[in-house]
Amino acid sequence: MSKLNKKKKVRRTKQDQNRKVRYEDQDEKPEYRSDNTAIVKFDPLQRYLSEISKHKLLTREQEIELGKRVMEDGDSEAAYILVTANLRLVVKIALEFQRVWMQNLLDLIQEGNIGLMQAVKKFDPYKNVKFSYYASFWIKAYILKFIMDNWRLVKIGTTQGQRKLFFKLKKEKQKLIDQGFDPKTKLLSERLGVSEREIVDMDQRLDGWDVSLDAPLKDDSDTERVELLNTEVESTEDQMAKKEIETLLHTKVAEFKKTMTPRELEIFEQRIFSDTPATLQEIGDRYQISRERVRQVEKNIIKKLREFFKREIPDFDFFDRVKGFD
Protein backbone atom coordinates (compact mmCIF):
# COMPACT_ATOMS: atom_id res chain seq x y z
CA MET A 1 0.00 0.00 0.00
CA SER A 2 1.39 3.40 -0.92
CA LYS A 3 2.21 6.04 1.69
CA LEU A 4 -0.54 8.27 0.30
CA ASN A 5 -3.21 5.58 0.68
CA LYS A 6 -1.97 4.82 4.20
CA LYS A 7 -2.30 8.48 5.14
CA LYS A 8 -5.87 8.60 3.75
CA LYS A 9 -6.79 5.46 5.67
CA VAL A 10 -5.37 6.86 8.91
CA ARG A 11 -7.21 10.18 8.34
CA ARG A 12 -10.54 8.39 7.73
CA THR A 13 -10.04 6.24 10.83
CA LYS A 14 -9.41 9.30 12.99
CA GLN A 15 -12.48 11.04 11.51
CA ASP A 16 -14.64 8.00 12.27
CA GLN A 17 -13.32 7.87 15.84
CA ASN A 18 -13.95 11.58 16.34
CA ARG A 19 -17.48 11.18 14.95
CA LYS A 20 -18.10 8.30 17.35
CA VAL A 21 -16.88 10.33 20.34
CA ARG A 22 -19.05 13.29 19.29
CA TYR A 23 -22.18 11.12 19.05
CA GLU A 24 -21.48 9.53 22.43
CA ASP A 25 -20.78 12.89 24.10
CA GLN A 26 -23.90 14.55 22.69
CA ASP A 27 -26.17 11.52 22.85
CA GLU A 28 -26.84 11.93 19.10
CA LYS A 29 -25.68 8.60 17.81
CA PRO A 30 -28.27 7.51 15.23
CA GLU A 31 -30.10 4.27 15.84
CA TYR A 32 -30.55 1.72 13.08
CA ARG A 33 -33.35 -0.72 13.68
CA SER A 34 -34.48 -3.67 11.72
CA ASP A 35 -38.15 -3.26 12.65
CA ASN A 36 -40.56 -0.90 10.96
CA THR A 37 -40.25 1.70 13.71
CA ALA A 38 -37.08 2.91 12.03
CA ILE A 39 -39.05 4.07 9.00
CA VAL A 40 -39.94 7.74 9.12
CA LYS A 41 -43.64 8.22 8.52
CA PHE A 42 -44.29 10.08 5.27
CA ASP A 43 -47.22 12.47 5.41
CA PRO A 44 -48.09 13.56 1.83
CA LEU A 45 -50.21 16.49 3.06
CA GLN A 46 -47.50 17.81 5.35
CA ARG A 47 -44.94 17.46 2.57
CA TYR A 48 -47.23 19.34 0.17
CA LEU A 49 -47.84 22.16 2.66
CA SER A 50 -44.12 22.44 3.23
CA GLU A 51 -43.47 22.71 -0.50
CA ILE A 52 -46.10 25.35 -1.28
CA SER A 53 -45.00 27.50 1.68
CA LYS A 54 -41.77 28.18 -0.23
CA HIS A 55 -43.62 30.27 -2.81
CA LYS A 56 -43.83 33.98 -1.99
CA LEU A 57 -47.15 35.80 -1.82
CA LEU A 58 -47.74 38.54 -4.37
CA THR A 59 -48.62 42.18 -3.95
CA ARG A 60 -51.70 43.59 -5.67
CA GLU A 61 -49.43 45.35 -8.19
CA GLN A 62 -47.58 42.11 -8.99
CA GLU A 63 -50.88 40.29 -9.52
CA ILE A 64 -52.05 42.94 -11.97
CA GLU A 65 -48.77 42.91 -13.89
CA LEU A 66 -48.72 39.11 -14.11
CA GLY A 67 -52.39 39.06 -15.08
CA LYS A 68 -51.69 41.43 -17.96
CA ARG A 69 -48.88 39.20 -19.20
CA VAL A 70 -51.16 36.16 -19.14
CA MET A 71 -54.13 37.86 -20.79
CA GLU A 72 -52.23 39.79 -23.47
CA ASP A 73 -49.29 37.51 -24.25
CA GLY A 74 -50.32 34.08 -22.97
CA ASP A 75 -47.19 34.17 -20.80
CA SER A 76 -46.90 30.69 -19.23
CA GLU A 77 -44.24 31.80 -16.77
CA ALA A 78 -46.49 34.55 -15.43
CA ALA A 79 -49.36 32.06 -15.16
CA TYR A 80 -47.13 29.68 -13.22
CA ILE A 81 -46.18 32.40 -10.74
CA LEU A 82 -49.83 33.40 -10.23
CA VAL A 83 -50.81 29.78 -9.60
CA THR A 84 -47.98 28.84 -7.23
CA ALA A 85 -48.34 32.05 -5.22
CA ASN A 86 -52.00 31.20 -4.52
CA LEU A 87 -51.73 27.49 -3.72
CA ARG A 88 -52.15 28.27 -0.02
CA LEU A 89 -55.48 29.91 -0.83
CA VAL A 90 -56.66 26.59 -2.28
CA VAL A 91 -55.69 24.76 0.92
CA LYS A 92 -57.54 27.32 3.05
CA ILE A 93 -60.71 26.92 0.99
CA ALA A 94 -60.39 23.11 0.89
CA LEU A 95 -60.27 23.07 4.69
CA GLU A 96 -63.60 24.90 4.77
CA PHE A 97 -65.17 21.99 2.86
CA GLN A 98 -63.57 19.26 4.97
CA ARG A 99 -66.66 19.17 7.17
CA VAL A 100 -68.69 17.56 4.36
CA TRP A 101 -65.92 15.57 2.70
CA MET A 102 -63.92 14.28 5.68
CA GLN A 103 -61.81 12.05 3.51
CA ASN A 104 -58.49 12.76 1.81
CA LEU A 105 -58.03 16.52 1.90
CA LEU A 106 -55.57 16.30 -0.98
CA ASP A 107 -58.47 15.29 -3.25
CA LEU A 108 -60.15 18.62 -2.60
CA ILE A 109 -56.87 20.49 -2.93
CA GLN A 110 -56.21 18.89 -6.31
CA GLU A 111 -59.61 19.93 -7.65
CA GLY A 112 -59.22 23.38 -6.17
CA ASN A 113 -55.89 23.75 -7.96
CA ILE A 114 -57.63 23.06 -11.26
CA GLY A 115 -60.12 25.80 -10.44
CA LEU A 116 -57.22 28.11 -9.60
CA MET A 117 -55.66 27.48 -13.02
CA GLN A 118 -58.97 28.29 -14.69
CA ALA A 119 -59.11 31.53 -12.71
CA VAL A 120 -55.68 32.49 -14.01
CA LYS A 121 -56.86 31.93 -17.58
CA LYS A 122 -60.04 33.98 -17.09
CA PHE A 123 -58.69 36.75 -14.86
CA ASP A 124 -59.01 40.29 -16.25
CA PRO A 125 -56.57 42.58 -14.40
CA TYR A 126 -58.28 45.68 -15.78
CA LYS A 127 -61.52 45.02 -13.85
CA ASN A 128 -60.12 46.22 -10.49
CA VAL A 129 -61.00 42.96 -8.70
CA LYS A 130 -58.41 41.36 -6.46
CA PHE A 131 -57.19 38.09 -7.97
CA SER A 132 -57.49 36.03 -4.77
CA TYR A 133 -61.14 37.04 -4.37
CA TYR A 134 -61.92 36.31 -8.01
CA ALA A 135 -60.06 32.97 -7.89
CA SER A 136 -61.88 31.86 -4.75
CA PHE A 137 -65.12 31.44 -6.73
CA TRP A 138 -63.45 29.20 -9.30
CA ILE A 139 -61.76 27.17 -6.56
CA LYS A 140 -65.00 26.68 -4.63
CA ALA A 141 -66.89 25.76 -7.80
CA TYR A 142 -64.47 22.97 -8.69
CA ILE A 143 -64.32 21.63 -5.14
CA LEU A 144 -68.11 21.60 -4.81
CA LYS A 145 -68.51 19.83 -8.14
CA PHE A 146 -65.98 17.21 -7.03
CA ILE A 147 -67.79 16.61 -3.73
CA MET A 148 -71.14 16.25 -5.45
CA ASP A 149 -69.78 13.87 -8.08
CA ASN A 150 -67.65 11.71 -5.79
CA TRP A 151 -69.36 11.38 -2.44
CA ARG A 152 -69.09 7.62 -1.86
CA LEU A 153 -70.94 7.05 1.40
CA VAL A 154 -73.86 9.41 0.95
CA LYS A 155 -74.29 10.55 -2.64
CA ILE A 156 -75.61 14.09 -2.60
CA GLY A 157 -77.08 13.77 -6.05
CA THR A 158 -77.08 15.76 -9.22
CA THR A 159 -80.65 17.02 -9.59
CA GLN A 160 -81.26 20.73 -9.34
CA GLY A 161 -83.45 20.18 -6.27
CA GLN A 162 -80.77 18.22 -4.44
CA ARG A 163 -78.11 20.82 -5.20
CA LYS A 164 -80.41 23.56 -3.92
CA LEU A 165 -81.05 21.57 -0.73
CA PHE A 166 -77.36 21.00 -0.13
CA PHE A 167 -76.76 24.75 0.04
CA LYS A 168 -80.05 26.12 1.36
CA LEU A 169 -81.79 23.64 3.68
CA LYS A 170 -80.17 24.58 6.98
CA LYS A 171 -80.25 28.27 6.17
CA GLU A 172 -83.94 28.11 5.33
CA LYS A 173 -84.74 26.17 8.52
CA GLN A 174 -82.99 28.77 10.66
CA LYS A 175 -84.73 31.59 8.80
CA LEU A 176 -88.14 30.06 9.55
CA ILE A 177 -87.24 29.59 13.22
CA ASP A 178 -86.12 33.22 13.46
CA GLN A 179 -89.46 34.27 11.96
CA GLY A 180 -91.36 32.21 14.54
CA PHE A 181 -92.35 29.31 12.27
CA ASP A 182 -91.91 25.61 12.90
CA PRO A 183 -89.67 24.40 10.02
CA LYS A 184 -91.77 21.39 9.13
CA THR A 185 -91.08 19.31 6.06
CA LYS A 186 -94.12 20.54 4.14
CA LEU A 187 -93.30 24.21 4.72
CA LEU A 188 -89.66 23.69 3.73
CA SER A 189 -90.80 21.85 0.62
CA GLU A 190 -92.95 24.81 -0.42
CA ARG A 191 -90.26 27.39 0.34
CA LEU A 192 -87.50 25.57 -1.51
CA GLY A 193 -89.59 24.14 -4.34
CA VAL A 194 -88.60 20.49 -3.86
CA SER A 195 -90.44 17.35 -2.77
CA GLU A 196 -90.99 16.45 0.88
CA ARG A 197 -89.12 13.18 0.30
CA GLU A 198 -86.02 15.09 -0.80
CA ILE A 199 -86.28 17.32 2.28
CA VAL A 200 -86.34 14.29 4.60
CA ASP A 201 -83.46 12.52 2.82
CA MET A 202 -81.17 15.53 2.77
CA ASP A 203 -82.03 16.46 6.35
CA GLN A 204 -80.89 13.03 7.50
CA ARG A 205 -77.66 13.29 5.55
CA LEU A 206 -76.83 16.73 6.89
CA ASP A 207 -77.58 15.61 10.45
CA GLY A 208 -75.24 12.67 9.93
CA TRP A 209 -72.42 14.97 8.83
CA ASP A 210 -72.92 17.18 11.91
CA VAL A 211 -72.63 14.20 14.23
CA SER A 212 -69.48 12.97 12.51
CA LEU A 213 -67.77 16.28 13.19
CA ASP A 214 -67.67 15.39 16.87
CA ALA A 215 -66.09 12.00 16.18
CA PRO A 216 -62.42 11.60 17.15
CA LEU A 217 -59.84 11.34 14.41
CA LYS A 218 -58.82 7.93 15.72
CA ASP A 219 -60.25 5.50 18.26
CA ASP A 220 -57.52 6.39 20.76
CA SER A 221 -57.49 10.13 20.05
CA ASP A 222 -59.11 12.98 21.96
CA THR A 223 -58.81 15.31 18.97
CA GLU A 224 -62.09 15.84 17.14
CA ARG A 225 -62.39 16.53 13.43
CA VAL A 226 -64.04 19.86 14.11
CA GLU A 227 -60.85 21.05 15.80
CA LEU A 228 -59.02 20.83 12.49
CA LEU A 229 -61.37 23.16 10.63
CA ASN A 230 -59.81 26.42 9.54
CA THR A 231 -60.73 29.24 11.91
CA GLU A 232 -58.70 32.02 10.32
CA VAL A 233 -60.55 35.26 9.80
CA GLU A 234 -60.47 37.09 6.50
CA SER A 235 -57.50 39.34 5.98
CA THR A 236 -58.07 43.09 5.73
CA GLU A 237 -57.34 42.94 1.99
CA ASP A 238 -59.88 40.13 1.49
CA GLN A 239 -62.50 42.09 3.42
CA MET A 240 -61.83 45.18 1.31
CA ALA A 241 -62.07 43.16 -1.92
CA LYS A 242 -65.33 41.63 -0.75
CA LYS A 243 -66.65 45.07 0.10
CA GLU A 244 -65.72 46.28 -3.39
CA ILE A 245 -67.77 43.48 -4.96
CA GLU A 246 -70.75 44.12 -2.67
CA THR A 247 -70.65 47.84 -3.42
CA LEU A 248 -70.51 47.12 -7.15
CA LEU A 249 -73.52 44.79 -6.92
CA HIS A 250 -75.57 47.26 -4.88
CA THR A 251 -74.77 50.04 -7.33
CA LYS A 252 -75.78 47.97 -10.35
CA VAL A 253 -78.97 46.74 -8.68
CA ALA A 254 -79.93 50.35 -7.95
CA GLU A 255 -79.32 51.20 -11.61
CA PHE A 256 -81.41 48.23 -12.73
CA LYS A 257 -84.34 49.30 -10.54
CA LYS A 258 -84.59 52.55 -12.49
CA THR A 259 -85.43 50.57 -15.65
CA MET A 260 -88.52 48.89 -14.15
CA THR A 261 -92.18 49.83 -14.08
CA PRO A 262 -93.85 50.35 -10.65
CA ARG A 263 -95.43 46.89 -10.83
CA GLU A 264 -92.13 45.23 -11.80
CA LEU A 265 -90.33 47.10 -9.03
CA GLU A 266 -92.77 45.84 -6.40
CA ILE A 267 -92.49 42.26 -7.60
CA PHE A 268 -88.72 42.63 -7.64
CA GLU A 269 -88.55 43.93 -4.07
CA GLN A 270 -91.39 41.88 -2.58
CA ARG A 271 -90.63 38.57 -4.30
CA ILE A 272 -87.06 38.35 -5.65
CA PHE A 273 -85.01 40.41 -3.20
CA SER A 274 -87.01 39.87 -0.03
CA ASP A 275 -86.02 37.63 2.88
CA THR A 276 -89.76 37.06 3.46
CA PRO A 277 -91.17 37.03 -0.08
CA ALA A 278 -94.85 37.77 -0.63
CA THR A 279 -96.91 35.00 -2.20
CA LEU A 280 -97.97 35.06 -5.83
CA GLN A 281 -101.57 35.42 -4.63
CA GLU A 282 -100.80 38.50 -2.52
CA ILE A 283 -99.14 40.27 -5.43
CA GLY A 284 -101.92 39.17 -7.80
CA ASP A 285 -104.65 40.50 -5.51
CA ARG A 286 -102.87 43.84 -5.24
CA TYR A 287 -102.76 44.32 -9.01
CA GLN A 288 -105.87 42.28 -9.86
CA ILE A 289 -103.98 39.81 -12.01
CA SER A 290 -103.65 36.03 -11.85
CA ARG A 291 -100.92 34.16 -9.96
CA GLU A 292 -99.64 32.83 -13.28
CA ARG A 293 -99.30 36.36 -14.63
CA VAL A 294 -97.28 37.35 -11.55
CA ARG A 295 -95.04 34.34 -12.12
CA GLN A 296 -94.51 35.35 -15.76
CA VAL A 297 -93.60 38.93 -14.80
CA GLU A 298 -91.21 37.64 -12.13
CA LYS A 299 -89.54 35.30 -14.62
CA ASN A 300 -89.15 38.14 -17.11
CA ILE A 301 -87.58 40.41 -14.46
CA ILE A 302 -85.00 37.74 -13.60
CA LYS A 303 -84.18 37.30 -17.28
CA LYS A 304 -83.69 41.04 -17.74
CA LEU A 305 -81.62 41.23 -14.56
CA ARG A 306 -79.28 38.52 -15.83
CA GLU A 307 -78.87 40.27 -19.15
CA PHE A 308 -78.21 43.57 -17.37
CA PHE A 309 -75.54 42.00 -15.12
CA LYS A 310 -73.88 40.30 -18.07
CA ARG A 311 -73.43 43.70 -19.69
CA GLU A 312 -72.40 45.58 -16.56
CA ILE A 313 -70.46 43.11 -14.38
CA PRO A 314 -67.33 41.23 -15.53
CA ASP A 315 -67.61 37.43 -15.64
CA PHE A 316 -71.25 37.45 -14.52
CA ASP A 317 -71.85 34.20 -16.43
CA PHE A 318 -69.48 32.45 -14.05
CA PHE A 319 -70.86 34.05 -10.88
CA ASP A 320 -74.33 33.11 -12.07
CA ARG A 321 -73.37 29.43 -12.27
CA VAL A 322 -71.49 29.32 -9.00
CA LYS A 323 -73.91 31.27 -6.83
CA GLY A 324 -77.00 29.64 -8.30
CA PHE A 325 -78.75 32.94 -8.96
CA ASP A 326 -82.38 32.09 -9.49
mmCIF file of N, CA and C in Angstrom, residues 9 11 20 48 52 67 125 144 162 194 225 229 237 250 284 292 304 319:
data_model
loop_
_atom_site.group_PDB
_atom_site.id
_atom_site.type_symbol
_atom_site.label_atom_id
_atom_site.label_comp_id
_atom_site.label_asym_id
_atom_site.label_seq_id
_atom_site.Cartn_x
_atom_site.Cartn_y
_atom_site.Cartn_z
ATOM 1 N N LYS A 9 -6.138 6.432 4.813
ATOM 2 C CA LYS A 9 -6.790 5.461 5.667
ATOM 3 C C LYS A 9 -6.733 5.910 7.116
ATOM 4 N N ARG A 11 -6.376 8.985 8.189
ATOM 5 C CA ARG A 11 -7.205 10.175 8.343
ATOM 6 C C ARG A 11 -8.687 9.800 8.477
ATOM 7 N N LYS A 20 -17.545 9.199 16.342
ATOM 8 C CA LYS A 20 -18.101 8.302 17.346
ATOM 9 C C LYS A 20 -18.113 8.968 18.711
ATOM 10 N N TYR A 48 -46.667 18.395 1.136
ATOM 11 C CA TYR A 48 -47.226 19.337 0.170
ATOM 12 C C TYR A 48 -47.278 20.747 0.767
ATOM 13 N N ILE A 52 -45.426 24.154 -0.768
ATOM 14 C CA ILE A 52 -46.096 25.353 -1.278
ATOM 15 C C ILE A 52 -45.774 26.582 -0.425
ATOM 16 N N GLY A 67 -51.121 39.284 -14.390
ATOM 17 C CA GLY A 67 -52.393 39.059 -15.080
ATOM 18 C C GLY A 67 -52.392 39.641 -16.482
ATOM 19 N N PRO A 125 -57.183 41.646 -15.361
ATOM 20 C CA PRO A 125 -56.568 42.576 -14.400
ATOM 21 C C PRO A 125 -57.066 44.006 -14.511
ATOM 22 N N LEU A 144 -66.711 22.002 -5.018
ATOM 23 C CA LEU A 144 -68.107 21.596 -4.815
ATOM 24 C C LEU A 144 -68.544 20.566 -5.850
ATOM 25 N N GLN A 162 -81.728 18.699 -5.436
ATOM 26 C CA GLN A 162 -80.772 18.221 -4.441
ATOM 27 C C GLN A 162 -79.628 19.215 -4.240
ATOM 28 N N VAL A 194 -88.993 21.880 -3.647
ATOM 29 C CA VAL A 194 -88.597 20.492 -3.864
ATOM 30 C C VAL A 194 -89.583 19.593 -3.133
ATOM 31 N N ARG A 225 -62.566 15.991 14.789
ATOM 32 C CA ARG A 225 -62.389 16.525 13.429
ATOM 33 C C ARG A 225 -62.673 18.021 13.386
ATOM 34 N N LEU A 229 -60.807 22.235 11.614
ATOM 35 C CA LEU A 229 -61.370 23.156 10.632
ATOM 36 C C LEU A 229 -60.672 24.504 10.726
ATOM 37 N N GLU A 237 -57.266 42.800 3.447
ATOM 38 C CA GLU A 237 -57.345 42.939 1.994
ATOM 39 C C GLU A 237 -58.525 42.165 1.432
ATOM 40 N N HIS A 250 -74.519 46.365 -5.348
ATOM 41 C CA HIS A 250 -75.574 47.262 -4.885
ATOM 42 C C HIS A 250 -75.780 48.424 -5.852
ATOM 43 N N GLY A 284 -100.835 39.188 -6.815
ATOM 44 C CA GLY A 284 -101.921 39.169 -7.802
ATOM 45 C C GLY A 284 -103.128 39.941 -7.336
ATOM 46 N N GLU A 292 -100.493 33.213 -12.147
ATOM 47 C CA GLU A 292 -99.644 32.833 -13.277
ATOM 48 C C GLU A 292 -99.038 34.061 -13.948
ATOM 49 N N LYS A 304 -84.254 39.720 -17.432
ATOM 50 C CA LYS A 304 -83.694 41.040 -17.743
ATOM 51 C C LYS A 304 -82.549 41.395 -16.793
ATOM 52 N N PHE A 319 -70.272 33.842 -12.195
ATOM 53 C CA PHE A 319 -70.858 34.054 -10.883
ATOM 54 C C PHE A 319 -72.285 33.517 -10.850
#
